[in-house]
Structures are given as structure tokens and as C-alpha cells.
Amino acid sequence: LQYGIIFLMILPGLYANVKLYPYEYIYYNQLAGGIRGAYRVYELDYWTLAFKEAQTFVNQNAGENANIFVGDSKPSAQTFARPDLILNALGSRKNNWEKYDYIIVSTAQNDDEKFAKFPTIFVVERDGVPLAYVKKPK
């Protein structure tokens, strides 16, 4: 009976780990509303691991020597980027966003809201909650 109770207690966490893979660290229990309840209230992908999935999409779709804006998460994207892609970190506050072929932006710290006017072409999400967007400014 004790083992059954223990199993029932850890079952929600195990289920969430499978459902959220590979972003298990964004888990919030149901008392916080799960990740849907935590979205825009608490930070989810603070390590910007979703940039790997977003960068993989860009690698498959970007033309040669494409100009990619990745904000202050350049190291996260650079690790997985094709060698020919030009990655740009956050620079001048008066950026001409249209000069970029793609914009990869995280929902951490609500960074994605700055780029809401651009069409979204790919979303990295888990359980219906977006973690990163790929935008096309042109």
C-alpha cells in the first residue's frame, strides 16, 4: 500500500517529465496551474534551451549566409547554427529589424512581445505554451 501511494505521488512529475521533454526543468506543479498557469507569471525557459529546436528549423530553411537575429541568447543559438549563418546579438536599441532574414526570440522575460508585429513561421512549444518563436521580418 505504501509503494502504491508513493507511486501515485510521483506519477504527475513523471508524466510531466515525459510530456515536457527535453524541457523538464520548466515543470510547474498543478498548484501553480502547470506550465500553462506559470506562463507569463514565472520564467519558463530561462536557459533558452528551446533555441536548439528553433535554430534547427532555421538551419533547414534559411538560405546561404542568412542574417539571423538571436538577441542576447546568441551562445545558445550559435552552438547549433550552421557555419555559414550570420548570428547577431542584441546591439543598438534602434535596430532595423527588416535587415534580418529571421529572428529567433524566447518568451523568457517576455522578449517575444517586442517582435509581435512580425509574422511567426515556427513555434517551439510544450503543452500548448510557446517557449521560442522564429519570426520572419521580411
PDB file of C-alpha atoms in Angstrom:
ATOM      1  CA  LEU A   1       0.000   0.000   0.000  1.00  0.00           C
ATOM      2  CA  GLN A   2       2.870   2.393   0.843  1.00  0.00           C
ATOM      3  CA  TYR A   3       4.562   1.752  -2.505  1.00  0.00           C
ATOM      4  CA  GLY A   4       1.285   2.361  -4.291  1.00  0.00           C
ATOM      5  CA  ILE A   5       0.806   5.698  -2.506  1.00  0.00           C
ATOM      6  CA  ILE A   6       4.390   6.742  -3.267  1.00  0.00           C
ATOM      7  CA  PHE A   7       3.927   5.810  -6.914  1.00  0.00           C
ATOM      8  CA  LEU A   8       0.724   7.858  -7.117  1.00  0.00           C
ATOM      9  CA  MET A   9       2.531  10.821  -5.554  1.00  0.00           C
ATOM     10  CA  ILE A  10       5.374  10.836  -8.093  1.00  0.00           C
ATOM     11  CA  LEU A  11       3.208   9.954 -11.113  1.00  0.00           C
ATOM     12  CA  PRO A  12       2.322  13.583 -12.018  1.00  0.00           C
ATOM     13  CA  GLY A  13       6.000  14.572 -12.010  1.00  0.00           C
ATOM     14  CA  LEU A  14       6.968  11.575 -14.147  1.00  0.00           C
ATOM     15  CA  TYR A  15       4.156  12.313 -16.591  1.00  0.00           C
ATOM     16  CA  ALA A  16       5.254  15.955 -16.861  1.00  0.00           C
ATOM     17  CA  ASN A  17       8.866  14.917 -17.498  1.00  0.00           C
ATOM     18  CA  VAL A  18       7.801  12.771 -20.434  1.00  0.00           C
ATOM     19  CA  LYS A  19       5.398  15.413 -21.762  1.00  0.00           C
ATOM     20  CA  LEU A  20       7.863  18.313 -21.465  1.00  0.00           C
ATOM     21  CA  TYR A  21      10.976  16.517 -22.716  1.00  0.00           C
ATOM     22  CA  PRO A  22      13.639  17.925 -23.257  1.00  0.00           C
ATOM     23  CA  TYR A  23      12.484  20.928 -21.230  1.00  0.00           C
ATOM     24  CA  GLU A  24      11.667  19.099 -17.989  1.00  0.00           C
ATOM     25  CA  TYR A  25      13.111  21.910 -15.923  1.00  0.00           C
ATOM     26  CA  ILE A  26      10.170  24.153 -16.865  1.00  0.00           C
ATOM     27  CA  TYR A  27       7.840  21.911 -14.848  1.00  0.00           C
ATOM     28  CA  TYR A  28       5.426  23.648 -12.501  1.00  0.00           C
ATOM     29  CA  ASN A  29       3.058  21.546 -10.448  1.00  0.00           C
ATOM     30  CA  GLN A  30      -0.680  21.845 -10.756  1.00  0.00           C
ATOM     31  CA  LEU A  31      -0.886  24.064  -7.678  1.00  0.00           C
ATOM     32  CA  ALA A  32       0.736  26.737  -9.861  1.00  0.00           C
ATOM     33  CA  GLY A  33      -1.507  25.771 -12.772  1.00  0.00           C
ATOM     34  CA  GLY A  34       1.149  23.695 -14.535  1.00  0.00           C
ATOM     35  CA  ILE A  35       3.171  25.406 -17.229  1.00  0.00           C
ATOM     36  CA  ARG A  36       0.012  26.966 -18.654  1.00  0.00           C
ATOM     37  CA  GLY A  37      -0.628  28.695 -15.339  1.00  0.00           C
ATOM     38  CA  ALA A  38       3.043  29.645 -14.976  1.00  0.00           C
ATOM     39  CA  TYR A  39       3.267  31.139 -18.494  1.00  0.00           C
ATOM     40  CA  ARG A  40       3.923  34.910 -18.317  1.00  0.00           C
ATOM     41  CA  VAL A  41       3.794  34.708 -14.498  1.00  0.00           C
ATOM     42  CA  TYR A  42       7.016  32.774 -13.869  1.00  0.00           C
ATOM     43  CA  GLU A  43      10.033  32.248 -16.109  1.00  0.00           C
ATOM     44  CA  LEU A  44       9.892  29.007 -18.036  1.00  0.00           C
ATOM     45  CA  ASP A  45      12.775  28.521 -20.479  1.00  0.00           C
ATOM     46  CA  TYR A  46      15.305  30.665 -18.631  1.00  0.00           C
ATOM     47  CA  TRP A  47      18.176  28.582 -20.037  1.00  0.00           C
ATOM     48  CA  THR A  48      16.870  29.199 -23.589  1.00  0.00           C
ATOM     49  CA  LEU A  49      17.184  25.519 -24.456  1.00  0.00           C
ATOM     50  CA  ALA A  50      14.335  25.966 -26.946  1.00  0.00           C
ATOM     51  CA  PHE A  51      16.801  27.842 -29.145  1.00  0.00           C
ATOM     52  CA  LYS A  52      18.218  24.470 -30.254  1.00  0.00           C
ATOM     53  CA  GLU A  53      14.887  23.462 -31.762  1.00  0.00           C
ATOM     54  CA  ALA A  54      14.335  26.933 -33.235  1.00  0.00           C
ATOM     55  CA  GLN A  55      17.864  27.029 -34.663  1.00  0.00           C
ATOM     56  CA  THR A  56      17.370  23.588 -36.200  1.00  0.00           C
ATOM     57  CA  PHE A  57      14.315  24.948 -38.035  1.00  0.00           C
ATOM     58  CA  VAL A  58      16.313  27.952 -39.261  1.00  0.00           C
ATOM     59  CA  ASN A  59      19.192  25.685 -40.357  1.00  0.00           C
ATOM     60  CA  GLN A  60      16.781  23.688 -42.511  1.00  0.00           C
ATOM     61  CA  ASN A  61      15.022  26.714 -44.041  1.00  0.00           C
ATOM     62  CA  ALA A  62      17.479  29.606 -44.232  1.00  0.00           C
ATOM     63  CA  GLY A  63      19.343  30.464 -47.373  1.00  0.00           C
ATOM     64  CA  GLU A  64      23.111  30.575 -47.531  1.00  0.00           C
ATOM     65  CA  ASN A  65      24.693  33.311 -45.367  1.00  0.00           C
ATOM     66  CA  ALA A  66      21.318  34.290 -43.904  1.00  0.00           C
ATOM     67  CA  ASN A  67      21.335  37.094 -41.343  1.00  0.00           C
ATOM     68  CA  ILE A  68      19.770  35.869 -38.086  1.00  0.00           C
ATOM     69  CA  PHE A  69      18.922  37.951 -35.008  1.00  0.00           C
ATOM     70  CA  VAL A  70      19.108  35.906 -31.805  1.00  0.00           C
ATOM     71  CA  GLY A  71      19.138  38.626 -29.178  1.00  0.00           C
ATOM     72  CA  ASP A  72      21.108  38.145 -26.009  1.00  0.00           C
ATOM     73  CA  SER A  73      20.863  34.345 -26.431  1.00  0.00           C
ATOM     74  CA  LYS A  74      23.499  34.205 -29.149  1.00  0.00           C
ATOM     75  CA  PRO A  75      25.567  31.492 -27.417  1.00  0.00           C
ATOM     76  CA  SER A  76      22.502  29.223 -27.194  1.00  0.00           C
ATOM     77  CA  ALA A  77      21.793  29.535 -30.909  1.00  0.00           C
ATOM     78  CA  GLN A  78      25.426  29.637 -32.042  1.00  0.00           C
ATOM     79  CA  THR A  79      26.100  26.188 -30.638  1.00  0.00           C
ATOM     80  CA  PHE A  80      23.617  24.668 -33.092  1.00  0.00           C
ATOM     81  CA  ALA A  81      23.838  27.059 -36.071  1.00  0.00           C
ATOM     82  CA  ARG A  82      25.144  26.198 -39.499  1.00  0.00           C
ATOM     83  CA  PRO A  83      28.633  27.665 -40.031  1.00  0.00           C
ATOM     84  CA  ASP A  84      27.526  29.968 -42.869  1.00  0.00           C
ATOM     85  CA  LEU A  85      24.765  31.729 -40.909  1.00  0.00           C
ATOM     86  CA  ILE A  86      25.426  35.211 -39.555  1.00  0.00           C
ATOM     87  CA  LEU A  87      24.171  35.427 -35.972  1.00  0.00           C
ATOM     88  CA  ASN A  88      23.608  38.818 -34.386  1.00  0.00           C
ATOM     89  CA  ALA A  89      23.240  39.569 -30.722  1.00  0.00           C
ATOM     90  CA  LEU A  90      21.433  42.470 -29.164  1.00  0.00           C
ATOM     91  CA  GLY A  91      23.148  45.608 -30.312  1.00  0.00           C
ATOM     92  CA  SER A  92      21.768  49.037 -30.926  1.00  0.00           C
ATOM     93  CA  ARG A  93      18.355  49.851 -29.494  1.00  0.00           C
ATOM     94  CA  LYS A  94      17.453  51.357 -32.872  1.00  0.00           C
ATOM     95  CA  ASN A  95      17.772  48.139 -34.856  1.00  0.00           C
ATOM     96  CA  ASN A  96      16.420  47.984 -38.363  1.00  0.00           C
ATOM     97  CA  TRP A  97      14.681  44.623 -37.881  1.00  0.00           C
ATOM     98  CA  GLU A  98      13.914  44.243 -41.577  1.00  0.00           C
ATOM     99  CA  LYS A  99      17.608  43.694 -42.321  1.00  0.00           C
ATOM    100  CA  TYR A 100      17.394  40.245 -40.721  1.00  0.00           C
ATOM    101  CA  ASP A 101      16.212  37.158 -42.567  1.00  0.00           C
ATOM    102  CA  TYR A 102      14.987  35.507 -39.361  1.00  0.00           C
ATOM    103  CA  ILE A 103      14.509  36.494 -35.740  1.00  0.00           C
ATOM    104  CA  ILE A 104      14.700  33.844 -33.035  1.00  0.00           C
ATOM    105  CA  VAL A 105      13.205  35.089 -29.808  1.00  0.00           C
ATOM    106  CA  SER A 106      12.431  33.489 -26.470  1.00  0.00           C
ATOM    107  CA  THR A 107       9.327  34.034 -24.379  1.00  0.00           C
ATOM    108  CA  ALA A 108      11.570  34.335 -21.317  1.00  0.00           C
ATOM    109  CA  GLN A 109      11.281  37.805 -19.827  1.00  0.00           C
ATOM    110  CA  ASN A 110       8.504  38.393 -22.403  1.00  0.00           C
ATOM    111  CA  ASP A 111      11.128  39.184 -25.062  1.00  0.00           C
ATOM    112  CA  ASP A 112       8.785  37.912 -27.767  1.00  0.00           C
ATOM    113  CA  GLU A 113       6.353  40.780 -27.196  1.00  0.00           C
ATOM    114  CA  LYS A 114       8.855  43.207 -28.750  1.00  0.00           C
ATOM    115  CA  PHE A 115       8.543  41.299 -32.036  1.00  0.00           C
ATOM    116  CA  ALA A 116       4.788  40.689 -32.082  1.00  0.00           C
ATOM    117  CA  LYS A 117       4.345  42.697 -35.297  1.00  0.00           C
ATOM    118  CA  PHE A 118       6.391  40.206 -37.323  1.00  0.00           C
ATOM    119  CA  PRO A 119       4.826  37.021 -38.701  1.00  0.00           C
ATOM    120  CA  THR A 120       5.600  33.845 -36.801  1.00  0.00           C
ATOM    121  CA  ILE A 121       6.793  30.988 -39.003  1.00  0.00           C
ATOM    122  CA  PHE A 122       7.748  28.441 -36.319  1.00  0.00           C
ATOM    123  CA  VAL A 123       6.972  27.973 -32.627  1.00  0.00           C
ATOM    124  CA  VAL A 124       8.736  25.792 -30.085  1.00  0.00           C
ATOM    125  CA  GLU A 125       6.092  24.844 -27.564  1.00  0.00           C
ATOM    126  CA  ARG A 126       5.247  22.285 -24.959  1.00  0.00           C
ATOM    127  CA  ASP A 127       1.777  21.596 -23.600  1.00  0.00           C
ATOM    128  CA  GLY A 128       0.444  24.461 -25.730  1.00  0.00           C
ATOM    129  CA  VAL A 129       2.808  27.011 -24.185  1.00  0.00           C
ATOM    130  CA  PRO A 130       5.289  28.755 -26.518  1.00  0.00           C
ATOM    131  CA  LEU A 131       8.936  28.777 -25.448  1.00  0.00           C
ATOM    132  CA  ALA A 132      10.535  30.367 -28.516  1.00  0.00           C
ATOM    133  CA  TYR A 133       9.444  31.854 -31.814  1.00  0.00           C
ATOM    134  CA  VAL A 134      11.045  32.112 -35.210  1.00  0.00           C
ATOM    135  CA  LYS A 135       9.856  35.311 -36.904  1.00  0.00           C
ATOM    136  CA  LYS A 136      10.273  36.447 -40.491  1.00  0.00           C
ATOM    137  CA  PRO A 137      10.651  40.253 -40.649  1.00  0.00           C
ATOM    138  CA  LYS A 138      10.861  40.463 -44.457  1.00  0.00           C
TER     139      LYS A 138
END
